[in-house]
Backbone as a chain_set.jsonl record, in Angstrom:
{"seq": "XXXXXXXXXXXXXXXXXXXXXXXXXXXXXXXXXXXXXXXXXXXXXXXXXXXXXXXXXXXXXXXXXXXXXXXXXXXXXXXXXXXXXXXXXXXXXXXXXXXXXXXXXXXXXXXXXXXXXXXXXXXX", "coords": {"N": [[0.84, -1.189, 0.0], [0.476, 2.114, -0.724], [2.023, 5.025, 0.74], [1.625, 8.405, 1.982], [3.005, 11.063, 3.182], [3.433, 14.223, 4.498], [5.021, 16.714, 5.789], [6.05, 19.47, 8.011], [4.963, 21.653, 7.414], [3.249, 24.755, 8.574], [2.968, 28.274, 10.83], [4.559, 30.61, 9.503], [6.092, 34.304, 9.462], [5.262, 36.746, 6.574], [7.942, 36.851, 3.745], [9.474, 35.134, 4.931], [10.462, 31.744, 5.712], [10.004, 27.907, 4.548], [10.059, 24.634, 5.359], [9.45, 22.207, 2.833], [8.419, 18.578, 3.795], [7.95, 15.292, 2.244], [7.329, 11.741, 3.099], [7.531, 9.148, 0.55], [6.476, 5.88, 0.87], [6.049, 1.875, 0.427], [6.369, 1.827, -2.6], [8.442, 1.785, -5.782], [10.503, 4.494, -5.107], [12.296, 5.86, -6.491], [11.283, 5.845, -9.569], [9.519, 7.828, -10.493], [7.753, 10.615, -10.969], [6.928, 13.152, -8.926], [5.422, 15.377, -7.034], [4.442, 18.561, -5.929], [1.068, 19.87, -4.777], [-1.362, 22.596, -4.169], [-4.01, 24.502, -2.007], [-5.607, 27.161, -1.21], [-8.188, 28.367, 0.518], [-11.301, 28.471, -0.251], [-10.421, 28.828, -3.109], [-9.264, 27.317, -6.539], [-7.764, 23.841, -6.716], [-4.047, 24.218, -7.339], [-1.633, 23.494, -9.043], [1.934, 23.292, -7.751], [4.575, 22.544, -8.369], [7.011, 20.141, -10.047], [8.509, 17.339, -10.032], [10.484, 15.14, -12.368], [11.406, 11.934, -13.148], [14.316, 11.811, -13.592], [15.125, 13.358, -12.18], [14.686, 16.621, -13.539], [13.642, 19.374, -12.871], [9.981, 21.021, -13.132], [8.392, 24.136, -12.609], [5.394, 24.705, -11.979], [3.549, 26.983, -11.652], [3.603, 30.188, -12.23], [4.077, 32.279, -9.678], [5.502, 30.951, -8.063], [8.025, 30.537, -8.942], [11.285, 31.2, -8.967], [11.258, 31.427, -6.434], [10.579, 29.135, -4.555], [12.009, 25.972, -4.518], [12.01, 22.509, -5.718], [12.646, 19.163, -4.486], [14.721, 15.876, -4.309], [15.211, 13.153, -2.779], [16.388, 9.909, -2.973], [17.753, 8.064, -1.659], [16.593, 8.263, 0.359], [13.735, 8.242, 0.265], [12.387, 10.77, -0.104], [10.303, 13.65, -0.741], [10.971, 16.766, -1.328], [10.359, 20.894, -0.392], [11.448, 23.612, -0.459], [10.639, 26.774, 0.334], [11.082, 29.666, -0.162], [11.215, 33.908, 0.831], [8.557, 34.162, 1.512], [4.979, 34.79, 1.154], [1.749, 36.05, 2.104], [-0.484, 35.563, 0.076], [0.678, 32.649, -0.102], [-0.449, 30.968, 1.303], [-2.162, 27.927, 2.172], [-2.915, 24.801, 1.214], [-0.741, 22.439, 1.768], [0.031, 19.702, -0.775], [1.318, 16.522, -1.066], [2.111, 14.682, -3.702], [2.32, 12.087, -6.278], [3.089, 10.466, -9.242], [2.139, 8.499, -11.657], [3.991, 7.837, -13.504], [7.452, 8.386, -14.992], [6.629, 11.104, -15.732], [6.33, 14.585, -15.651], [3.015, 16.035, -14.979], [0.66, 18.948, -15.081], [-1.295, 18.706, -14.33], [-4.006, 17.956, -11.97], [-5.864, 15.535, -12.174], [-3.975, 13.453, -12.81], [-2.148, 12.501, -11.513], [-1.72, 10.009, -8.982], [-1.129, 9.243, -6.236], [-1.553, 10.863, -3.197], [-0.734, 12.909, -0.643], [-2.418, 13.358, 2.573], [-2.135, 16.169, 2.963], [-0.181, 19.461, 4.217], [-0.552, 22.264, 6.41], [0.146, 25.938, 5.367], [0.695, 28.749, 6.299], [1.036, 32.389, 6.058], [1.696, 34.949, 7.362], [0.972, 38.759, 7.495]], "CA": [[0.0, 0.0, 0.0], [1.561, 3.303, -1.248], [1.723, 6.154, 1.944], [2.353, 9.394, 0.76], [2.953, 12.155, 4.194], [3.78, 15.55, 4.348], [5.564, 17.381, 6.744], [6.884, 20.513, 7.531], [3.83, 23.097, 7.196], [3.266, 25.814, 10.075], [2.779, 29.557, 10.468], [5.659, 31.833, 9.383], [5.483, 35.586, 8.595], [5.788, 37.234, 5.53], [9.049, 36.842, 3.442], [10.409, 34.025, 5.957], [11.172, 30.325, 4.79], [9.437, 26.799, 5.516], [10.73, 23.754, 4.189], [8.123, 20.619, 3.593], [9.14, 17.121, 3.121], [6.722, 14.324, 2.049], [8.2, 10.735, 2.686], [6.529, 7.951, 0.633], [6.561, 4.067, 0.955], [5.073, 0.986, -0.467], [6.247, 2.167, -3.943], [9.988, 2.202, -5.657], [10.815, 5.982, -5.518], [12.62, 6.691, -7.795], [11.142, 5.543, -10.522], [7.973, 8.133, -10.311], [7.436, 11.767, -10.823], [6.456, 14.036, -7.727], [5.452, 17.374, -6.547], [3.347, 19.627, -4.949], [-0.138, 20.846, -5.284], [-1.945, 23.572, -2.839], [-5.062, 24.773, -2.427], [-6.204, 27.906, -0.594], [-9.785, 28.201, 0.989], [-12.294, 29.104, -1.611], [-9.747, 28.309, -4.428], [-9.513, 25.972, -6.732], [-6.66, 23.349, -6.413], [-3.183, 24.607, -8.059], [-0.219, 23.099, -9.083], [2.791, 24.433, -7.753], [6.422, 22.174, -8.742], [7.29, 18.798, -9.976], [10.397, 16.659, -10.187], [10.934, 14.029, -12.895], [11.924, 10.965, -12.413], [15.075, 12.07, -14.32], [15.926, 15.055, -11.411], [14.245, 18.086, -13.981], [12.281, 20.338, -12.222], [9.293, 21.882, -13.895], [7.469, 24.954, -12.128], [3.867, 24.67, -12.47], [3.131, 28.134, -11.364], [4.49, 31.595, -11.993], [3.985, 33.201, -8.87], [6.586, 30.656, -6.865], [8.854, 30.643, -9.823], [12.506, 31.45, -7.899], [11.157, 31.216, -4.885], [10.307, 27.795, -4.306], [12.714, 24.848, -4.782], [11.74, 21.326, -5.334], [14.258, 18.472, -4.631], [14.078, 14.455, -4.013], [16.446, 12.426, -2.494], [15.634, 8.768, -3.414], [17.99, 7.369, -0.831], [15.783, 8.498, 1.812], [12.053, 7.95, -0.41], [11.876, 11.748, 0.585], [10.35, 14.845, -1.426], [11.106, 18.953, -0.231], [9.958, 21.598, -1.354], [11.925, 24.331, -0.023], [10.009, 27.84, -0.035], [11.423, 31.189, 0.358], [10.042, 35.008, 0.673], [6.592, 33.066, 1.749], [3.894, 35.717, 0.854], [0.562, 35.992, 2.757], [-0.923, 34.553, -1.06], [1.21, 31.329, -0.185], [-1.029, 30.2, 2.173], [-2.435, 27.087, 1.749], [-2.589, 23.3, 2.603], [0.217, 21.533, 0.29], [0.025, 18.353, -1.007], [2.476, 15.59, -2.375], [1.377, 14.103, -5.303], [3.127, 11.292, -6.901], [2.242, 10.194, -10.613], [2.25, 6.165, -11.973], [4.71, 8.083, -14.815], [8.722, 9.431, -14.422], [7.034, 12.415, -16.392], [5.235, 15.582, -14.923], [2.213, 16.902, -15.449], [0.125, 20.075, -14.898], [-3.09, 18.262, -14.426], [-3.86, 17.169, -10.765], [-6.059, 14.633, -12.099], [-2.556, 13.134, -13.598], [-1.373, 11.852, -10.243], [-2.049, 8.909, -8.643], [-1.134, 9.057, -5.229], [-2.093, 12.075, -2.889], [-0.682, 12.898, 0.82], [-2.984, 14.297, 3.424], [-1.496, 17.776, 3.005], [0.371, 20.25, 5.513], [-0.397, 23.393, 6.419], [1.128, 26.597, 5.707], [0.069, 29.912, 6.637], [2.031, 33.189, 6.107], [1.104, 36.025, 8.493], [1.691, 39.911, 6.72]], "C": [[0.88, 1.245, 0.0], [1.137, 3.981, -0.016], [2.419, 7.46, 1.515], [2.33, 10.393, 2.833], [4.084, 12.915, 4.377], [3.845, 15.837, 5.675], [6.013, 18.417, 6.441], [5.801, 22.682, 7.542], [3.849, 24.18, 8.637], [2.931, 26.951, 9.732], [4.131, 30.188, 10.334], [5.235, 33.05, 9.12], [6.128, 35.765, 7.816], [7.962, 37.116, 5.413], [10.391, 35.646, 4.488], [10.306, 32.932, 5.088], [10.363, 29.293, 5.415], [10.016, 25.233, 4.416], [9.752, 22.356, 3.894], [8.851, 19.386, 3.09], [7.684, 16.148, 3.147], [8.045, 12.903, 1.955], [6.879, 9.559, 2.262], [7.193, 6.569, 0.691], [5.46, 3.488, 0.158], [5.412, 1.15, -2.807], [7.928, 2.31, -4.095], [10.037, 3.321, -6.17], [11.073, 6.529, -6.56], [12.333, 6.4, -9.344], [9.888, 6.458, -11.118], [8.124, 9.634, -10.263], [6.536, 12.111, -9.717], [6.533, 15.471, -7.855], [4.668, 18.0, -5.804], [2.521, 20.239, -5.448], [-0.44, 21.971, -4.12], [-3.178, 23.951, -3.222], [-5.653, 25.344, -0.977], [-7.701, 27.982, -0.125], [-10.584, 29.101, -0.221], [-11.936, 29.025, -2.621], [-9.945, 27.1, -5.069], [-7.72, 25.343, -6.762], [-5.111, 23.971, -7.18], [-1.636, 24.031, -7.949], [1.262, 23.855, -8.812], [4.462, 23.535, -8.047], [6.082, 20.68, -8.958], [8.464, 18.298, -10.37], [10.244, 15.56, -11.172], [11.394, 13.076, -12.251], [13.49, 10.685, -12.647], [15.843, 13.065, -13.067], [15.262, 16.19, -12.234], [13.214, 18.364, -13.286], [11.561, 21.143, -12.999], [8.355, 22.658, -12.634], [6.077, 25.009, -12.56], [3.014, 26.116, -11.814], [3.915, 29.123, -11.054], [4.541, 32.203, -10.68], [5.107, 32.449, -7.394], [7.864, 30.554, -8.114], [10.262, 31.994, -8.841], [12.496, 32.114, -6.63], [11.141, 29.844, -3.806], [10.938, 26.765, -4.89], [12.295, 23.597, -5.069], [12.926, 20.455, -5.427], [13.57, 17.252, -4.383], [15.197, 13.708, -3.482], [16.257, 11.294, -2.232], [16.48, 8.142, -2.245], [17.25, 7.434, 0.352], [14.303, 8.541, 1.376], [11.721, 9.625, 0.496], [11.47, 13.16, -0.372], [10.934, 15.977, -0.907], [11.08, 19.597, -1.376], [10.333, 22.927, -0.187], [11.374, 26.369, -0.513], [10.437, 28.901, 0.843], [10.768, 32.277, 0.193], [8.994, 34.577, 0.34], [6.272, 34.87, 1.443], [2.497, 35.225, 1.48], [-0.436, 34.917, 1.655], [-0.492, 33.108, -0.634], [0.387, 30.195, 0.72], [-1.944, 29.596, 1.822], [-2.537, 26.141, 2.304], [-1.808, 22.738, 1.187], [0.36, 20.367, 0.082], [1.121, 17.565, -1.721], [1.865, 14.849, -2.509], [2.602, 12.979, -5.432], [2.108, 10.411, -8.191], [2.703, 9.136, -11.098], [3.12, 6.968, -13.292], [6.03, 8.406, -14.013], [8.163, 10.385, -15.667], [5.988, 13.575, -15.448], [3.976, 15.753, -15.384], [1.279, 17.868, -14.789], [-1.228, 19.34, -13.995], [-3.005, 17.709, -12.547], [-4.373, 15.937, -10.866], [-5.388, 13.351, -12.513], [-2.066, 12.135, -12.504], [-2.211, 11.425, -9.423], [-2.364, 8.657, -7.067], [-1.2, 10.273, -4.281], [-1.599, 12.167, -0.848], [-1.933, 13.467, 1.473], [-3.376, 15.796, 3.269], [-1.311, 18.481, 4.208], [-0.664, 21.234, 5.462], [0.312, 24.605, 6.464], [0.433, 27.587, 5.472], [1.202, 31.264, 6.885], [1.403, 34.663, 6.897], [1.721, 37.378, 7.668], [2.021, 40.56, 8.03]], "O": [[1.9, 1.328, 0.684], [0.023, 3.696, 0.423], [3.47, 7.572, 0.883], [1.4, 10.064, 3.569], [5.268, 12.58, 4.421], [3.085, 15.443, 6.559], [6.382, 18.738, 5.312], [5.945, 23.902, 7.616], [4.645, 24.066, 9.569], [2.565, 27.116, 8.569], [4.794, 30.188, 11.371], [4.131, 33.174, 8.59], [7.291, 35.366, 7.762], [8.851, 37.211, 6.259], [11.615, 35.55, 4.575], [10.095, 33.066, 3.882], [9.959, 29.459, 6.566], [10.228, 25.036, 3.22], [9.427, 21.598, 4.808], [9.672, 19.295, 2.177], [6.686, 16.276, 3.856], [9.078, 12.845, 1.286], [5.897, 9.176, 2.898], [8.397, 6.36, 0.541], [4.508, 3.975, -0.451], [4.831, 0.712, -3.801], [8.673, 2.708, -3.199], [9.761, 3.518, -7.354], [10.506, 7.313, -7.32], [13.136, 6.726, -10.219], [9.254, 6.016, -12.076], [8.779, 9.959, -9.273], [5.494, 11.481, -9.533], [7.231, 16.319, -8.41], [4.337, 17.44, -4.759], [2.717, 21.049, -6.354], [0.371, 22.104, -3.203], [-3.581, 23.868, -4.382], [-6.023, 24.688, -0.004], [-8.385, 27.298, -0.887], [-10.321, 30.149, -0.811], [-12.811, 29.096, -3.485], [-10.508, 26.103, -4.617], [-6.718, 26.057, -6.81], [-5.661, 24.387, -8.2], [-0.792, 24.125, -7.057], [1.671, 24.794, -9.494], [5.473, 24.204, -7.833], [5.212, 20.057, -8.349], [9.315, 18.902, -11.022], [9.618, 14.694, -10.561], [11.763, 13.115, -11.077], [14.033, 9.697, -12.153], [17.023, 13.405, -13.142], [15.195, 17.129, -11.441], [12.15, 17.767, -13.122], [12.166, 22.01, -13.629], [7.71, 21.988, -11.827], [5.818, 25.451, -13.68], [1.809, 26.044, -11.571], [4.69, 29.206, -10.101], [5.526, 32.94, -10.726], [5.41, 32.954, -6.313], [8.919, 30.479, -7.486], [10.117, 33.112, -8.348], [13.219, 32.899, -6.018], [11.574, 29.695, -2.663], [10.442, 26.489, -5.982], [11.968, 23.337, -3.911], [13.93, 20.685, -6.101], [12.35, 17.176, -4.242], [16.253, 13.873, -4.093], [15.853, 11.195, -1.074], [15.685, 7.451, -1.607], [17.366, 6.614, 1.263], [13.556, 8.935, 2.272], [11.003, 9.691, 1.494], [12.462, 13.781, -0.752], [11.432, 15.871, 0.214], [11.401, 19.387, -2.546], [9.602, 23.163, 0.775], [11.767, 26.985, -1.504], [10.284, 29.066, 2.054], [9.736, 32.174, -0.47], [8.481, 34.538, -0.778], [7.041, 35.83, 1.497], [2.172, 34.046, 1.344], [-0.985, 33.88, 2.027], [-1.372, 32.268, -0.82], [0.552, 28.977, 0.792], [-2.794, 30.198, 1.166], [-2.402, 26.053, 3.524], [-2.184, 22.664, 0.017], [0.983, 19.805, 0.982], [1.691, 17.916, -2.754], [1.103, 14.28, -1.727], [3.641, 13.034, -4.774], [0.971, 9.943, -8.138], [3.886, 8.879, -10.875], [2.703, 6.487, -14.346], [6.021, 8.646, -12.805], [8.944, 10.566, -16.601], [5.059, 13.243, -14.712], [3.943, 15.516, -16.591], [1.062, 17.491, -13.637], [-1.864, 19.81, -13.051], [-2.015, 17.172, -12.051], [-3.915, 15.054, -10.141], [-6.021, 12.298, -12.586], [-1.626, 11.022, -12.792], [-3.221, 12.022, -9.049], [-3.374, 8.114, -6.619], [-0.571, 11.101, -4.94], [-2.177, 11.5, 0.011], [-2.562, 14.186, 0.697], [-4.445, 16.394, 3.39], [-2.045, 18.287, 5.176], [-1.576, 21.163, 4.638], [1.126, 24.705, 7.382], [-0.423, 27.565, 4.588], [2.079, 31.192, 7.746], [0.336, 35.113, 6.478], [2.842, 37.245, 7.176], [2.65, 41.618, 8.055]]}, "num_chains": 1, "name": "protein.A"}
């Protein structure tokens, strides 16, 4: 059984840093594209980074575009998604995703497997 959980969420204020990690099991890592969705209250869901199964990172939304890192480190079955100058906008509940492909895609309905999701909340 695949387990997908996210860590890492909390309150920071504006322009501060939070780092999330999602570790999954039941599945061989590295063979599988990951990333992160979010989805603000009253919004609709939004893709925000994904990793190949290759290491390329594709940004799935301008507004964290060189702010937000994604990384994977298969010896440890661990995602992060390293987010800097948080913005009050950033707030959210973030999800790791993982997709039955090593390719990305935009689509949430694309991916297969779905954590919980954190929370992260940026205070102005």
């Amino acid at each position: 059984q695949v387990q997908v959980v996210e860590s890492g969420g909390g309150l920071v204020q504006a322009g501060g840093s939070l780092r999330l990690s999602c570790t999954v099991s039941g599945l061989t890592f590295d063979v599988y594209a990951m990333g992160w969705f979010r989805q603000a209250p009253g919004k609709e869901r939004e893709g925000v980074s994904c990793i190949k199964r290759s290491g390329t990172t594709t940004s799935l939304a301008d507004s964290v575009k060189g702010r937000f890192t994604i990384s994977r480190d298969n010896s440890k079955n661990t995602l992060y998604l390293q987010m800097n100058s948080l913005k009050p906008e950033d707030t959210a509940m973030y999800y790791c995703v993982v997709r039955n492909s090593g390719y990305c895609s935009a689509f949430a309905t694309e991916y297969d497997w779905w954590g919980q999701g954190t929370q992260v909340t940026v205070s102005s």
